[in-house]
PDB file of C-alpha atoms in Angstrom:
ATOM      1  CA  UNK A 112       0.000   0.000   0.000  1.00 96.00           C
ATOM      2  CA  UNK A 113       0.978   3.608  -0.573  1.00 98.00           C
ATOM      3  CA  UNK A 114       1.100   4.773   2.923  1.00 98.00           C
ATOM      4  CA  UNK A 115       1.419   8.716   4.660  1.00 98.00           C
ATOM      5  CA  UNK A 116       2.330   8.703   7.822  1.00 98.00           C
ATOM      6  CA  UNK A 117       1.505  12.238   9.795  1.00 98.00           C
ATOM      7  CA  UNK A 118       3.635  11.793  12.895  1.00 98.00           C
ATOM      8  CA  UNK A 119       5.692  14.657  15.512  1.00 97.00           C
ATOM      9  CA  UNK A 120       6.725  12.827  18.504  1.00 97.00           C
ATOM     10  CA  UNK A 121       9.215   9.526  19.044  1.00 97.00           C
ATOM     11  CA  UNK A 122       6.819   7.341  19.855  1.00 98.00           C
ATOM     12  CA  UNK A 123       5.608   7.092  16.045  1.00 98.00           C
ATOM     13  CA  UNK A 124       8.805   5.592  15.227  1.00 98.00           C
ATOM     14  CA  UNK A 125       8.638   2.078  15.609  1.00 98.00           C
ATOM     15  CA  UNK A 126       5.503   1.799  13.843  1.00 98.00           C
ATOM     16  CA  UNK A 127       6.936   4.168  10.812  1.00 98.00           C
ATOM     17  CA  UNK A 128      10.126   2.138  10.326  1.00 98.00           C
ATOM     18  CA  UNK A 129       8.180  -1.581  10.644  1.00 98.00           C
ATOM     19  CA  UNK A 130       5.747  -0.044   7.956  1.00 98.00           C
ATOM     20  CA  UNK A 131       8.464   0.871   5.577  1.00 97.00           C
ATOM     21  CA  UNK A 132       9.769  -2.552   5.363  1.00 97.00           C
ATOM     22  CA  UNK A 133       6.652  -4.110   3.407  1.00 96.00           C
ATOM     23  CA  UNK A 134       5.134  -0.498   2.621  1.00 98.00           C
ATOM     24  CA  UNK A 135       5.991   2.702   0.282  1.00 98.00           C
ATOM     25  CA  UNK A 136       5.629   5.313   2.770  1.00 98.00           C
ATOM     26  CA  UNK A 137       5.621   8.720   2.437  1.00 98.00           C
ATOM     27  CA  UNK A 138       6.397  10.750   6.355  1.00 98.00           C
ATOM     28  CA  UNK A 139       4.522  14.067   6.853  1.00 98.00           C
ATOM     29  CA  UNK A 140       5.138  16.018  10.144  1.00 98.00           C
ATOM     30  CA  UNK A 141       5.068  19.466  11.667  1.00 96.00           C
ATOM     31  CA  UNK A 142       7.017  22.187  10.519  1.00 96.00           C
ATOM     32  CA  UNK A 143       9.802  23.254  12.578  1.00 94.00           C
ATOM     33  CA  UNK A 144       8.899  25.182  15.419  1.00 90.00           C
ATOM     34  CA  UNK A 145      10.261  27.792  18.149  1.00 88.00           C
ATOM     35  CA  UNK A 146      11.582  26.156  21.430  1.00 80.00           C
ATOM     36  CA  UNK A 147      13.554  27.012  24.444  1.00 73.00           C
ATOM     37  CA  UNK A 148      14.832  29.862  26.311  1.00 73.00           C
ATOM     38  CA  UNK A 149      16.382  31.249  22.584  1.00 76.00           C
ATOM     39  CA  UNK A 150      13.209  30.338  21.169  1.00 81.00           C
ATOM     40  CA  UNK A 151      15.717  28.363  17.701  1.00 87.00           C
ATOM     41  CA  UNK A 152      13.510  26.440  15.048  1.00 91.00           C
ATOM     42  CA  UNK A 153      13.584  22.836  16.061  1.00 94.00           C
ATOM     43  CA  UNK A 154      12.372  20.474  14.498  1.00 96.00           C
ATOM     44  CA  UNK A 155       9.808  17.255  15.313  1.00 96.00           C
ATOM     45  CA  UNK A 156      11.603  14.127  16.971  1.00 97.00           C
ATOM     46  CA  UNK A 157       9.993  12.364  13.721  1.00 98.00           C
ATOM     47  CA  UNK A 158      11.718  14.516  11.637  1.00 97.00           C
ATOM     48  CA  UNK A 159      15.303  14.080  14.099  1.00 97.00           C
ATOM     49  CA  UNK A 160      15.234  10.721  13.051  1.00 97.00           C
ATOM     50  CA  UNK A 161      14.059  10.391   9.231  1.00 97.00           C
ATOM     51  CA  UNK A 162      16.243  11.575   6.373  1.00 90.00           C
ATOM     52  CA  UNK A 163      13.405  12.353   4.315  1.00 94.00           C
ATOM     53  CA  UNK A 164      10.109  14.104   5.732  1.00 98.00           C
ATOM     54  CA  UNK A 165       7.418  16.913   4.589  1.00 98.00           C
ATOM     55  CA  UNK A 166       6.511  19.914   6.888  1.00 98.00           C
ATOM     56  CA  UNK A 167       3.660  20.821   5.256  1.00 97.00           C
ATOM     57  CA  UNK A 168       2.771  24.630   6.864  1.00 96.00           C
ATOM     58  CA  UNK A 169      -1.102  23.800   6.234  1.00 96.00           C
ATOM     59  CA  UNK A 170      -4.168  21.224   5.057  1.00 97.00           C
ATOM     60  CA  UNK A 171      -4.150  22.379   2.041  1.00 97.00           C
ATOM     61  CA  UNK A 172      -0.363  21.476   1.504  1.00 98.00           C
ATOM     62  CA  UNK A 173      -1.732  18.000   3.227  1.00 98.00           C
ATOM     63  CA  UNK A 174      -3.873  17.150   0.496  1.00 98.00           C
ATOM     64  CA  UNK A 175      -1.751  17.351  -1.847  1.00 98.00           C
ATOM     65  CA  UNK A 176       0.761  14.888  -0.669  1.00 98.00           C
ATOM     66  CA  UNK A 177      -2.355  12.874   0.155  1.00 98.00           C
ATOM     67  CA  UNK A 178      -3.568  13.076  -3.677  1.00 98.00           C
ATOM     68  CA  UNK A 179      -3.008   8.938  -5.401  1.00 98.00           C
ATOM     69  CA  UNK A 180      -2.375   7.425  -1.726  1.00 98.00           C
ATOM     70  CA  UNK A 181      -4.483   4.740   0.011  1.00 98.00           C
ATOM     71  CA  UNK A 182      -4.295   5.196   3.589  1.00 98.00           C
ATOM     72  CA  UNK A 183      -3.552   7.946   5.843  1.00 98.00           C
ATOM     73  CA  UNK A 184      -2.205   7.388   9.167  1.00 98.00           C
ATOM     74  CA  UNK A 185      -1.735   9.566  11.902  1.00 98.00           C
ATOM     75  CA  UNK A 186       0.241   9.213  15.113  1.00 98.00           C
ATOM     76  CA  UNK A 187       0.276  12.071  17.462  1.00 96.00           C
ATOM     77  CA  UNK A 188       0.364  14.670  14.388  1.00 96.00           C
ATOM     78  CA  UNK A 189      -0.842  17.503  16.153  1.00 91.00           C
ATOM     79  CA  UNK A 190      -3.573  18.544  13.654  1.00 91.00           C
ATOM     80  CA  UNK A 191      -7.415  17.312  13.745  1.00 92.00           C
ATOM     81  CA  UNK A 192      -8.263  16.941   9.983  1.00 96.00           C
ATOM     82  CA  UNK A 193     -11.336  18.282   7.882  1.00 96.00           C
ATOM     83  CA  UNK A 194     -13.355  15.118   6.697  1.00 96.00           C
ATOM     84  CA  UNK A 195     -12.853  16.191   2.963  1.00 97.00           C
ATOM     85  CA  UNK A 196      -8.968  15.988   3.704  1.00 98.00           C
ATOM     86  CA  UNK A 197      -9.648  12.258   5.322  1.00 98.00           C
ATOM     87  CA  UNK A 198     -11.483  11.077   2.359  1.00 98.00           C
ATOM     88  CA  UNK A 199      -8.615  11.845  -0.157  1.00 98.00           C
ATOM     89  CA  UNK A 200      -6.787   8.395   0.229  1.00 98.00           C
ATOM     90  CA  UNK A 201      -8.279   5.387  -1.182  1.00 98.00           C
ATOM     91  CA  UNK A 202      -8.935   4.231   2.537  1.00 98.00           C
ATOM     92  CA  UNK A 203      -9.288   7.282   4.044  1.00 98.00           C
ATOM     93  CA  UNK A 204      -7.444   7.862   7.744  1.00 98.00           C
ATOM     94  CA  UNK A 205      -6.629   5.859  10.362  1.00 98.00           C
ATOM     95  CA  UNK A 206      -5.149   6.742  14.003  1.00 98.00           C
ATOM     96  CA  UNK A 207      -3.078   4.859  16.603  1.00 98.00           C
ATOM     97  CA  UNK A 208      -4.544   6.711  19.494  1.00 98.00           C
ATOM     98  CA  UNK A 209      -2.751   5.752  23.403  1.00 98.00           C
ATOM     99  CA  UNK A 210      -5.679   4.418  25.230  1.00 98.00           C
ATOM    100  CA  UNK A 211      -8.965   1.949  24.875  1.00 98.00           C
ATOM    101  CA  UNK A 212     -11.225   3.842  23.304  1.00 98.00           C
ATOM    102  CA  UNK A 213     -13.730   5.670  24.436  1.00 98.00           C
ATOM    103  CA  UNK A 214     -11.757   5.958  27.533  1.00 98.00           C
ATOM    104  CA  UNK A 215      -8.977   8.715  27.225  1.00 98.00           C
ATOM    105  CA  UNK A 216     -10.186  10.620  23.923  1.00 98.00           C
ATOM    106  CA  UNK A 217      -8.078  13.873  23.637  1.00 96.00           C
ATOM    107  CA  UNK A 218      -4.505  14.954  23.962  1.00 95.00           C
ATOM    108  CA  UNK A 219      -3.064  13.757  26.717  1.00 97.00           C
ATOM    109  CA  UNK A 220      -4.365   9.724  27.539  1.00 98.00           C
ATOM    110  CA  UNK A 221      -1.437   8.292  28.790  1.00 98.00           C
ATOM    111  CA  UNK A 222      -0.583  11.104  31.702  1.00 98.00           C
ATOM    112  CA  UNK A 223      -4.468  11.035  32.546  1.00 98.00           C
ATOM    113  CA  UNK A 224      -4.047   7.611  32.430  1.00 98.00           C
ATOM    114  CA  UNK A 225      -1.308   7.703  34.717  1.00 98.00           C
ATOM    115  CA  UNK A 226      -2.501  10.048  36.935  1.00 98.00           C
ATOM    116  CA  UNK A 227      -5.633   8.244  37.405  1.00 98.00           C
ATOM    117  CA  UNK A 228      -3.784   5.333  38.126  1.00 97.00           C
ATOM    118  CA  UNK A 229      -5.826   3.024  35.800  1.00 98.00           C
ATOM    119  CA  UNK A 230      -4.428  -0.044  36.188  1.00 98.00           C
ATOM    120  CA  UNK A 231      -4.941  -1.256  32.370  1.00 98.00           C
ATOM    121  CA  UNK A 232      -4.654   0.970  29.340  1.00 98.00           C
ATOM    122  CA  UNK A 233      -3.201  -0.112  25.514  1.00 98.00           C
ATOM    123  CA  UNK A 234      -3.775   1.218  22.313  1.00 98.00           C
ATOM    124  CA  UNK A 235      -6.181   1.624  19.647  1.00 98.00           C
ATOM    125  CA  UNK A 236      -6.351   2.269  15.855  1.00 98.00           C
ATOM    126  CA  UNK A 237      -9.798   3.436  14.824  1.00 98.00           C
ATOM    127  CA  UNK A 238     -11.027   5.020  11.420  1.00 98.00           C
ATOM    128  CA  UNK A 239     -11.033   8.682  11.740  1.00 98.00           C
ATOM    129  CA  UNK A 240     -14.200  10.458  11.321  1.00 96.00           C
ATOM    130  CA  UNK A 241     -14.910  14.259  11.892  1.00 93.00           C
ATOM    131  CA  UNK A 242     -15.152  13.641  15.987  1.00 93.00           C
ATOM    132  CA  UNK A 243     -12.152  13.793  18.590  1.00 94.00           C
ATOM    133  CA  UNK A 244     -11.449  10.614  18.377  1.00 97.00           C
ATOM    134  CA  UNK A 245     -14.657   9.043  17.910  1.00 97.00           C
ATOM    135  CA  UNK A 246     -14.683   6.525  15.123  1.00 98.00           C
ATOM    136  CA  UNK A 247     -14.714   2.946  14.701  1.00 98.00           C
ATOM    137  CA  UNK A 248     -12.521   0.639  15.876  1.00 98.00           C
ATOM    138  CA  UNK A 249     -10.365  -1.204  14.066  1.00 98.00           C
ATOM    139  CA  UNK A 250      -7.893  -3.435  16.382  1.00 98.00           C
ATOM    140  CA  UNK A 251      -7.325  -2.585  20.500  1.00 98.00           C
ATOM    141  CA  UNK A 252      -4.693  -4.112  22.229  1.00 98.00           C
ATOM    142  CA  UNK A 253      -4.625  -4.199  26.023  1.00 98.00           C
ATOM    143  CA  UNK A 254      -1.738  -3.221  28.465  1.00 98.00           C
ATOM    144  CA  UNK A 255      -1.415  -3.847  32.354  1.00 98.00           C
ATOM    145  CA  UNK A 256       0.323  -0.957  33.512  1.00 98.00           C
ATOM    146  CA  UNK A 257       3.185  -2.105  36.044  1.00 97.00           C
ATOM    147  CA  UNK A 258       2.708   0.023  39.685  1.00 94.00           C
ATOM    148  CA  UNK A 259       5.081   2.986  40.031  1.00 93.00           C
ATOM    149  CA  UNK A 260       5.207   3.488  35.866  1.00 97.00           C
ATOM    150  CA  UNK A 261       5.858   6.688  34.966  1.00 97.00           C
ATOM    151  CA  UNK A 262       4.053   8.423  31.957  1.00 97.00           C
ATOM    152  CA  UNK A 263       7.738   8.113  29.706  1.00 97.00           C
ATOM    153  CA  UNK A 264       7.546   4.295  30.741  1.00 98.00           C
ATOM    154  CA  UNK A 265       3.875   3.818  29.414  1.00 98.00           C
ATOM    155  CA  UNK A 266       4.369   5.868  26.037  1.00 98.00           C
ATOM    156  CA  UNK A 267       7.845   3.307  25.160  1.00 98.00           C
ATOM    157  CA  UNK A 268       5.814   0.395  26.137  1.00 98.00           C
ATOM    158  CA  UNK A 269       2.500   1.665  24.188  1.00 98.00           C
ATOM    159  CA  UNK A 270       4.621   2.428  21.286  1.00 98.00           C
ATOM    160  CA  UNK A 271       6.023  -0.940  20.703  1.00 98.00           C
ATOM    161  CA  UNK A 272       2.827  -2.908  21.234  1.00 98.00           C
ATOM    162  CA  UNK A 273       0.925  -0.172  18.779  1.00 98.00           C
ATOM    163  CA  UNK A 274       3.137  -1.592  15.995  1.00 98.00           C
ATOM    164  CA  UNK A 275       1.799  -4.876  15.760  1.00 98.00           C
ATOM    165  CA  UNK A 276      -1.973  -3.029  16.025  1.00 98.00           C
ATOM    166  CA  UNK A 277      -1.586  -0.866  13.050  1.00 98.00           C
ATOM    167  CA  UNK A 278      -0.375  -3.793  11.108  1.00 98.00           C
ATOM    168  CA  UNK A 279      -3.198  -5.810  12.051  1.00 98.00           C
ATOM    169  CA  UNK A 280      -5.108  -2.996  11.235  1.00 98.00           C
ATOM    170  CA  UNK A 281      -3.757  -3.094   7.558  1.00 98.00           C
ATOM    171  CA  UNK A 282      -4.908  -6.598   6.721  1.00 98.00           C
ATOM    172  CA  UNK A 283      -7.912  -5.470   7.780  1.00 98.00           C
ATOM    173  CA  UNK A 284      -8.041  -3.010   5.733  1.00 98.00           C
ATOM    174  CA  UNK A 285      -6.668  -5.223   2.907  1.00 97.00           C
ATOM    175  CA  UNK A 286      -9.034  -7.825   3.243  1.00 97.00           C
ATOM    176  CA  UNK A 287     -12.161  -5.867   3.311  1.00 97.00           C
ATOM    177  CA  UNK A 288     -13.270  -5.905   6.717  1.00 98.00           C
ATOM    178  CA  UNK A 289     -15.850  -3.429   8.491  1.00 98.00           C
ATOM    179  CA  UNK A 290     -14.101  -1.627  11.859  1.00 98.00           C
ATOM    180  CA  UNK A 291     -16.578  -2.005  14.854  1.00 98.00           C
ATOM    181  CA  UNK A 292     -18.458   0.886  16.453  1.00 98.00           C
ATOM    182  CA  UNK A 293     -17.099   2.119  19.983  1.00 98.00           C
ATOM    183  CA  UNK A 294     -19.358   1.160  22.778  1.00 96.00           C
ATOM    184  CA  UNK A 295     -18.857   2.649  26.487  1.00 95.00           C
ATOM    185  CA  UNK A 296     -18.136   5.692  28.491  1.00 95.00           C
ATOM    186  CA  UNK A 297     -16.593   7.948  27.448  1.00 97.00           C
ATOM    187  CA  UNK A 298     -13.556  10.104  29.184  1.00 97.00           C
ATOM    188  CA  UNK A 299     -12.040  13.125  27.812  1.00 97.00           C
ATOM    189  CA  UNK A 300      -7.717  13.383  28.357  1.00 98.00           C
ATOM    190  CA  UNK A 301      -7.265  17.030  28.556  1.00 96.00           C
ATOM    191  CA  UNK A 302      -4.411  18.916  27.873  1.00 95.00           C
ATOM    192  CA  UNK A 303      -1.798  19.328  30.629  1.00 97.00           C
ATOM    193  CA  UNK A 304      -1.762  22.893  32.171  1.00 96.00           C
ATOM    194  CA  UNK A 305       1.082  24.047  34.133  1.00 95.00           C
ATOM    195  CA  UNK A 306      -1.793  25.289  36.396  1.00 96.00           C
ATOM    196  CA  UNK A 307      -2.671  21.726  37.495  1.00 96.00           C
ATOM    197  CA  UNK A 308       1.041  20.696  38.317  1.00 98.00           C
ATOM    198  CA  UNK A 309       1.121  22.696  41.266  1.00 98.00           C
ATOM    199  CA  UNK A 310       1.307  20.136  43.712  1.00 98.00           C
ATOM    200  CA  UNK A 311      -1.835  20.546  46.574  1.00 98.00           C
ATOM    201  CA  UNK A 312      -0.825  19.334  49.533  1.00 98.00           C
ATOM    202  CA  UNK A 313      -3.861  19.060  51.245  1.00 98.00           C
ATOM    203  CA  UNK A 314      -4.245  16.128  48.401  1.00 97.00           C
ATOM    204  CA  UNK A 315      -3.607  12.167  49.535  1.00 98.00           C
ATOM    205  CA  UNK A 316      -0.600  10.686  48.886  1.00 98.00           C
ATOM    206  CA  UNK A 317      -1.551   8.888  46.304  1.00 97.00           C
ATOM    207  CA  UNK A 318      -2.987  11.565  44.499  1.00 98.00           C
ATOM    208  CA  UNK A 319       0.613  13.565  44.486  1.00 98.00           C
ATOM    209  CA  UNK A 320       2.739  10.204  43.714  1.00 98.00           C
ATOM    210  CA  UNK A 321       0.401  10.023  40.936  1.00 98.00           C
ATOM    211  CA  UNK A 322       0.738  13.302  39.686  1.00 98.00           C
ATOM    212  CA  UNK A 323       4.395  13.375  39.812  1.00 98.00           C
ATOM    213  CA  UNK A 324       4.590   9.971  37.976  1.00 98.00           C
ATOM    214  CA  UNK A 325       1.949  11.578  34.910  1.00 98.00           C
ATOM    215  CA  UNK A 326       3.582  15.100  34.362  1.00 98.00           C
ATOM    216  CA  UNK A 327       6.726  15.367  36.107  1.00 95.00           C
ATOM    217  CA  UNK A 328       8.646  14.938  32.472  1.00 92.00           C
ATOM    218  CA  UNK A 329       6.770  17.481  31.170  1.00 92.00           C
ATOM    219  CA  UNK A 330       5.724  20.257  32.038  1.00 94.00           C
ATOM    220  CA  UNK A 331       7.091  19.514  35.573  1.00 96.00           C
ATOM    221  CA  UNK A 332       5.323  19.007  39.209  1.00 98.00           C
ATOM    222  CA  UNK A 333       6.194  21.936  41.551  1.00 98.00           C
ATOM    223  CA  UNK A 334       5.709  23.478  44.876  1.00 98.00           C
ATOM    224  CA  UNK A 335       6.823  26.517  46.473  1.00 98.00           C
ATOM    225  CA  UNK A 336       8.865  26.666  49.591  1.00 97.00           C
ATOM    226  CA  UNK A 337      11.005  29.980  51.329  1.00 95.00           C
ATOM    227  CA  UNK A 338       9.363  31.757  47.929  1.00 95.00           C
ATOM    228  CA  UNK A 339      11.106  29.965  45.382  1.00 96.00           C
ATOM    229  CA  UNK A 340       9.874  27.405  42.873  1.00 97.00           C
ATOM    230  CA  UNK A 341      11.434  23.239  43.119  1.00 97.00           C
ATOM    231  CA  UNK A 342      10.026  20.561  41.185  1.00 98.00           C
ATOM    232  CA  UNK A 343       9.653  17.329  42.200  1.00 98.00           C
ATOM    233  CA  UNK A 344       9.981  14.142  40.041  1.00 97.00           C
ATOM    234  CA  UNK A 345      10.171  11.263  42.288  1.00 97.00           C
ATOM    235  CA  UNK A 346       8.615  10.764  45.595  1.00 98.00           C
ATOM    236  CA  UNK A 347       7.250   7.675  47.640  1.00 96.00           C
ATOM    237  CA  UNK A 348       4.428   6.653  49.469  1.00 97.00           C
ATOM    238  CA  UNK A 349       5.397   6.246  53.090  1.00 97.00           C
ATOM    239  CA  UNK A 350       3.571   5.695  56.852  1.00 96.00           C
ATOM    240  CA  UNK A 351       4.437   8.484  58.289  1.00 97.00           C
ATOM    241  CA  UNK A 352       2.425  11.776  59.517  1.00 96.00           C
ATOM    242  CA  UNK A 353       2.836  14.952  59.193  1.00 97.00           C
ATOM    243  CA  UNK A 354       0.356  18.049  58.503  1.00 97.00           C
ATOM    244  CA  UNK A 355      -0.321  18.784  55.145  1.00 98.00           C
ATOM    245  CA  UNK A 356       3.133  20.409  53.215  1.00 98.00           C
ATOM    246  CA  UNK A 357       5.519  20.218  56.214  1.00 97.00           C
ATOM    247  CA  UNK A 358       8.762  19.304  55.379  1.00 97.00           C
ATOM    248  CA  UNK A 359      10.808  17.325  57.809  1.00 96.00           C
ATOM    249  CA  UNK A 360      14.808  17.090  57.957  1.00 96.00           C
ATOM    250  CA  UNK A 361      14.437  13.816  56.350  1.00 96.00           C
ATOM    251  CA  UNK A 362      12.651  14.525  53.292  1.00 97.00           C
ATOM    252  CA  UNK A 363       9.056  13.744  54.297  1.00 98.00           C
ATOM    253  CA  UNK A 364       6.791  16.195  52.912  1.00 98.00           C
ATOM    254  CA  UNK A 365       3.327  15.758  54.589  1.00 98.00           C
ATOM    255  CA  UNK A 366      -0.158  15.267  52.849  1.00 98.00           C
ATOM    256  CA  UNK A 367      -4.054  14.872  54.035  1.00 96.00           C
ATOM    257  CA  UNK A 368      -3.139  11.202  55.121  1.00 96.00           C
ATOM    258  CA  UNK A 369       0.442   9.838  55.065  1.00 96.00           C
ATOM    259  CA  UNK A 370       3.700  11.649  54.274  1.00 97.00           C
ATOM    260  CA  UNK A 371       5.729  11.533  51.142  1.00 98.00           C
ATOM    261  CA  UNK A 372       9.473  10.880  50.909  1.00 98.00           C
ATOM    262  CA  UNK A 373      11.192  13.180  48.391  1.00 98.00           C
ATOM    263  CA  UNK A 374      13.211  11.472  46.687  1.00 98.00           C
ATOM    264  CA  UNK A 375      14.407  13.656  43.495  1.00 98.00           C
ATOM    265  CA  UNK A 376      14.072  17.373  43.217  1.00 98.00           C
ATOM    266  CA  UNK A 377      15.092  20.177  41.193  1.00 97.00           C
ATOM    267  CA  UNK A 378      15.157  23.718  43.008  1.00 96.00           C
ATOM    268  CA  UNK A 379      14.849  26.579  41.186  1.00 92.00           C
ATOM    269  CA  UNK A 380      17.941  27.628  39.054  1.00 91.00           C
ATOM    270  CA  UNK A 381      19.887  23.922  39.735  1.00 94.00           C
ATOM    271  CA  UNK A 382      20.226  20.943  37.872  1.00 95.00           C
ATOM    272  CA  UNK A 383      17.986  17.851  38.973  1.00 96.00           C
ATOM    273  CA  UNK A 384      19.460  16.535  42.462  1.00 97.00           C
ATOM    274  CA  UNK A 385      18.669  13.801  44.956  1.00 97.00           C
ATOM    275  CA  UNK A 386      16.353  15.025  47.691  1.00 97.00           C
ATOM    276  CA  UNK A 387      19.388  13.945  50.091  1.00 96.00           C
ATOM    277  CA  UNK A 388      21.331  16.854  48.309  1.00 96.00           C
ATOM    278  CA  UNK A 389      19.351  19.005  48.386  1.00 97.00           C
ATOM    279  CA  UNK A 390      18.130  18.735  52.067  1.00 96.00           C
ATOM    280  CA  UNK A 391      22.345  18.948  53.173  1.00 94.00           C
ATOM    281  CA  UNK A 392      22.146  22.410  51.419  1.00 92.00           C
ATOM    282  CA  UNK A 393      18.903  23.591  52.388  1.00 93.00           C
ATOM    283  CA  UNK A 394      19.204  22.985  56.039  1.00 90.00           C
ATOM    284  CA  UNK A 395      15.367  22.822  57.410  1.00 94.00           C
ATOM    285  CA  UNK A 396      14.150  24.822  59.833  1.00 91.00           C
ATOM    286  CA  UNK A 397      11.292  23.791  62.416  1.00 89.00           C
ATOM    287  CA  UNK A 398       8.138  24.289  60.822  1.00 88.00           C
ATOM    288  CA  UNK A 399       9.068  24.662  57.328  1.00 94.00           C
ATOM    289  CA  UNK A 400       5.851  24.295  55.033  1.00 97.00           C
ATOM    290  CA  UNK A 401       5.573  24.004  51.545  1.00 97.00           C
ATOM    291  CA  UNK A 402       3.411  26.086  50.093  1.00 92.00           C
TER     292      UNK A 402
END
């Protein structure tokens, strides 16, 4: 089949390079965009990695390359697409979406996922229609997420087990077959806010260990202590008390029900650190809250 693949992030490249092998595929992804403190063109990790790509700046440059293909398939691209664009290729589009559909439509359904702290999630590669990803199902493959996974850990392993769903998919495809309707509740995966990372400590445990697990790659899980911003991206469920955002000498960090131990921290203007190191530096004082 003559494939395009719409991909920005890593995670699309397993699938794009197993297609390639039995497939002539074409790779579309995002232009290069603005990023960091110097705010440089860089481009997508997709486009890092292949040799040959197209950055097409709009839809209408999309449906062009789309023009004499027979699938389109998307994988994190970054765009939601008209249905007149879908219909171009012989088969129109499908997606490899992070979840089990209807659970976790939207943007972000592995750190919801995580944060949650659903303890199955997996993949799925539905027909796109003109929803959010609403349409039928073509192939879903389960995935028991291991305790203490991190939202990093769950998009490698999804990303590996969604390239033996989109190829299943294709036969599919190939042979004719009808993709089935999606049945269930639904649950929307919103965007991640920097708002929402501010860690609450009047929260449970859980909730925070959770929270630090889902975003604390990106954007970052933070607190504010002696007026000055540290993130936190590792901490541990413990039995300890201790009223909600104290900070002990010893790196517990109290909550609505048992304390936290830090464990890895990054204070404002530093390099990431062991909480150990930072505590020797910091020196705590009696009383010291978190804010």
């Amino acid at each position: 089949m003559k494939l395009v693949i719409a991909a920005t992030p890593d995670v699309a490249i397993p699938t794009i390079e197993e297609l390639r092998k039995d497939h002539e595929v074409v790779i579309v992804t995002q232009p290069d965009r603005p990023a960091g403190r110097g705010k440089q063109l860089k481009p997508s990790e997709v486009a890092v990695h292949f040799s040959e790509v197209l950055k097409p700046e709009n839809e209408s440059e999309l449906a062009e390359i789309l023009k004499g293909s027979d699938l389109l398939i998307t994988i994190g691209y970054g765009r939601i697409l008209k249905p007149e664009t879908l219909s171009i290729p012989t088969h129109g589009g499908i997606n490899l979406h992070f979840s089990l559909l209807p659970r976790w439509r939207g943007a972000a359904p592995v750190q919801r996922a995580i944060e949650a702290g659903d303890k199955q999630t997996g993949v799925t590669v539905f027909q796109m229609d003109a929803g959010m990803d609403t349409g039928p199902i073509w192939v879903q493959h389960g995935f028991e997420i291991p305790s203490g996974f991190t939202s990093p850990e769950l998009f490698d392993a999804l990303s590996r087990i969604g390239v033996g769903a989109v190829k299943e998919s294709l036969e599919k495809i190939e042979r004719g077959d009808t993709p089935a309707a999606q049945s269930g509740s639904a649950s929307v995966a919103a965007k991640v806010s920097k708002e929402e990372c501010r860690i609450d400590w009047n929260s449970s445990a859980f909730e925070i260990v959770q929270k630090i697990a889902a975003f604390s790659f990106n954007p970052g899980v933070y607190s504010f202590i002696r007026g000055e911003q540290i993130k936190i991206s590792q901490a541990k469920l413990t039995d300890s008390k201790l009223k909600p955002g104290e900070l002990s000498p010893a790196g517990l960090v109290g909550t609505n029900d048992c304390a936290l131990q830090l464990v890895q921290v990054t204070p404002a203007g530093k390099k990431t650190m062991s909480a150990k190191d930072w505590l020797n530096g910091f020196k705590v004082q009696s009383g010291e809250l978190f804010e």
